[in-house]
C-alpha positions as a printed NumPy array, in Angstrom:
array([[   6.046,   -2.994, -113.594],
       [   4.03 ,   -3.647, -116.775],
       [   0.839,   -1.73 , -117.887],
       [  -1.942,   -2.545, -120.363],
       [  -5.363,   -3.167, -121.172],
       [  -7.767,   -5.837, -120.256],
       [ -11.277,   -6.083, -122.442],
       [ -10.499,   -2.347, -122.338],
       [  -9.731,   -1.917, -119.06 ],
       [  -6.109,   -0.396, -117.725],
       [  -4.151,   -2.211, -115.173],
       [  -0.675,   -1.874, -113.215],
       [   0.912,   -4.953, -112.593],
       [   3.912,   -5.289, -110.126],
       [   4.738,   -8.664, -109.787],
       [   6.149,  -10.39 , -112.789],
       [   3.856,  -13.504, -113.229],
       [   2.366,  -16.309, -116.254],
       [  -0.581,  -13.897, -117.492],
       [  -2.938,  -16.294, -117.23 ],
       [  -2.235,  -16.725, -113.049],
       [  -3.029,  -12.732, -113.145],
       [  -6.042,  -13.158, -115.059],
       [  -7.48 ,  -16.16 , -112.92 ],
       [  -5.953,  -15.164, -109.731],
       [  -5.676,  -11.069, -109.653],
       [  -8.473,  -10.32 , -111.944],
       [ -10.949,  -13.109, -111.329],
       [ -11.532,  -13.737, -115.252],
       [ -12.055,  -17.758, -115.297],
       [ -12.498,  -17.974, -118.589],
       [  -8.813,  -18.612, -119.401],
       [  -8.235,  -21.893, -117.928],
       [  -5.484,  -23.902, -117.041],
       [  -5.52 ,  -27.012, -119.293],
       [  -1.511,  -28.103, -119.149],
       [   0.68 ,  -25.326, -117.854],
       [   2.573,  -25.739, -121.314],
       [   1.221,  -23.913, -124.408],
       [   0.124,  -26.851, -125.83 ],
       [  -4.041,  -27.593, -125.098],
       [  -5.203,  -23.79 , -126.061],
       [  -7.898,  -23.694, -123.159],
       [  -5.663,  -20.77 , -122.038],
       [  -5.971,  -18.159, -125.465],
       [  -6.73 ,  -14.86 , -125.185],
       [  -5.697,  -12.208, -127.752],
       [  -3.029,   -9.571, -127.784],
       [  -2.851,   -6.974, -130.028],
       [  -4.594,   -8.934, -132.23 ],
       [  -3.294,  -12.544, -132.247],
       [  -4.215,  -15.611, -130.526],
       [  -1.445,  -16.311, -127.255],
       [  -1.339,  -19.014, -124.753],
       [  -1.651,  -17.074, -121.765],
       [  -0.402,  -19.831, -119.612],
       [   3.555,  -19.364, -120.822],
       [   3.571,  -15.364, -121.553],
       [   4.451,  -13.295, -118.459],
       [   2.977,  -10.063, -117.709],
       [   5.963,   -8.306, -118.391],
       [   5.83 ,   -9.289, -121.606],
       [   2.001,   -7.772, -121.943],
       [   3.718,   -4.196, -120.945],
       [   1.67 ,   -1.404, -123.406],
       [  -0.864,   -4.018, -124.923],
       [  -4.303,   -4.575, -125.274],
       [  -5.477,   -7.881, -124.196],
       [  -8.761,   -9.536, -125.213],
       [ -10.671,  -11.924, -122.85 ],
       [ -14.024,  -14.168, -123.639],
       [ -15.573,  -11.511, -121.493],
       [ -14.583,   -8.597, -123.556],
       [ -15.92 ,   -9.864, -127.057],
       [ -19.528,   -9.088, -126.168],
       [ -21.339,   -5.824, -127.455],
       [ -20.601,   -3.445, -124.472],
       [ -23.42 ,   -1.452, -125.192],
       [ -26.035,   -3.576, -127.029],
       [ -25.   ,   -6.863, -124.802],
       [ -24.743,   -8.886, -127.907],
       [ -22.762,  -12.214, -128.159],
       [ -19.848,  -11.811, -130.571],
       [ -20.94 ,  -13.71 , -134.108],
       [ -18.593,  -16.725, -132.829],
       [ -20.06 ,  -16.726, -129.89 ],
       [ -23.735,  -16.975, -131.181],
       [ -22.28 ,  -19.327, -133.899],
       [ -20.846,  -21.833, -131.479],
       [ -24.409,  -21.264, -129.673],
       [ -26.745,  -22.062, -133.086],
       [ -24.575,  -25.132, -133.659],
       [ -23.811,  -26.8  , -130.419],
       [ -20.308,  -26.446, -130.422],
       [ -19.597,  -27.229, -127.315],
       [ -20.074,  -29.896, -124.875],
       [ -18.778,  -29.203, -121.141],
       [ -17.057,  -25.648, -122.312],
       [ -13.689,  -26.174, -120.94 ],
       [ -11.514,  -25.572, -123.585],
       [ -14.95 ,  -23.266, -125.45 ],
       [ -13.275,  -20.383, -124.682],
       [  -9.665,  -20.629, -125.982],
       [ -11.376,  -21.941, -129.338],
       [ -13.636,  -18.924, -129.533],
       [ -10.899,  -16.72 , -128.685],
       [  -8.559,  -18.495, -131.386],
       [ -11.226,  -17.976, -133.965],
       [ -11.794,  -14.201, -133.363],
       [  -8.088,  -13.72 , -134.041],
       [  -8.861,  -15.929, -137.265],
       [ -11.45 ,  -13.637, -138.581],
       [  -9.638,  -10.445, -137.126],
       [  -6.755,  -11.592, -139.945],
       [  -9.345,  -12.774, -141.964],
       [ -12.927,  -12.953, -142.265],
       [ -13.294,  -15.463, -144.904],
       [ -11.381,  -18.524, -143.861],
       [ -11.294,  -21.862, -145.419],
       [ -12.064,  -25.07 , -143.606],
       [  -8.744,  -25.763, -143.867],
       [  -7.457,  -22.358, -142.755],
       [ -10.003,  -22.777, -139.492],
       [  -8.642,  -26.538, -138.816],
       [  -5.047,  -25.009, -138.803],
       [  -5.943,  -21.788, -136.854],
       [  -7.256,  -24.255, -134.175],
       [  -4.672,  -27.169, -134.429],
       [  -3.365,  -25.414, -131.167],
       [  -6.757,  -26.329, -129.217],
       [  -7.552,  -29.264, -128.014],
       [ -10.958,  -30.996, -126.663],
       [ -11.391,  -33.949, -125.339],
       [ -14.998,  -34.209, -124.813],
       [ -16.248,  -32.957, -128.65 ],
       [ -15.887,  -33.562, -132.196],
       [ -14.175,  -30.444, -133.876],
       [ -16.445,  -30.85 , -137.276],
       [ -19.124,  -29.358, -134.92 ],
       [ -16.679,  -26.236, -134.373],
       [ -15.5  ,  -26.354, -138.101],
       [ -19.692,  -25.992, -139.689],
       [ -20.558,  -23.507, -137.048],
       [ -17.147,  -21.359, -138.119],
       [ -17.557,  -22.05 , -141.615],
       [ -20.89 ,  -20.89 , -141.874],
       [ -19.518,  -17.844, -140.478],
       [ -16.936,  -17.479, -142.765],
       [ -19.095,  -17.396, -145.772],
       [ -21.242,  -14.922, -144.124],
       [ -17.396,  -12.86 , -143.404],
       [ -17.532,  -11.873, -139.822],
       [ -15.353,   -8.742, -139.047]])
């Protein structure tokens, strides 16, 4: 049995399973999604303790004690505010159909939760794991990079 925290919230699991079939299927949190089963498209990310993880190839066993971050849980709990990626990605149309939106965003908090002031070239390689097929990235790069000059915490 492994136990830890989703967006703040403790759970028991039983069942050894992929994390992100626990999140979709257990938990109903559909912002993870299920892009290629492999580790390899990023549409799955969510953090633990702190880093960006393919959900899709890390088994809740593996999760046992940690705190796990969903899309869901970046928003102001008690003002409602979108996280500063979120809004960013908002301001700049960074998206197109929003797929694989959430694995970037969640790949780019754990960016500026390392480090708040990230190059171009440090965002390009923080997101070389994510992959869109429906968007230019530049659009994601100036809407993080304006952020990063700011320095989002």
């Amino acid at each position: 049995m492994a136990v830890f925290f989703v967006n703040g919230t403790e759970v028991s699991v039983e069942k050894n399973q992929r994390l992100l079939r626990y999140l979709r299927d257990d938990l109903h949190i559909h912002s993870a999604k299920d892009g290629c089963s492999e580790g390899a498209c990023g549409c799955c990310t969510v953090i633990i303790n702190g880093d960006a993880v393919a959900s899709c190839i890390t088994l809740t066993v593996e999760c046992d004690g940690a705190e796990i971050t969903t899309i869901e849980g970046l928003q102001n709990p008690v003002t409602n505010e979108l996280d500063p990626i979120q809004q960013a990605f908002i301001d700049e149309y960074a998206f197109q159909c929003g797929y694989c939106t959430p694995g970037i965003i969640m790949a780019s908090r754990a960016l500026f939760n390392h480090n708040p002031h990230p190059t171009r070239e440090e965002i390009a390689e923080a997101l070389s794991g994510n992959y869109c097929r429906c968007i230019s990235h530049y659009h994601v790069l100036d809407a993080l990079e304006k952020l990063a000059k700011k320095g989002v915490e």
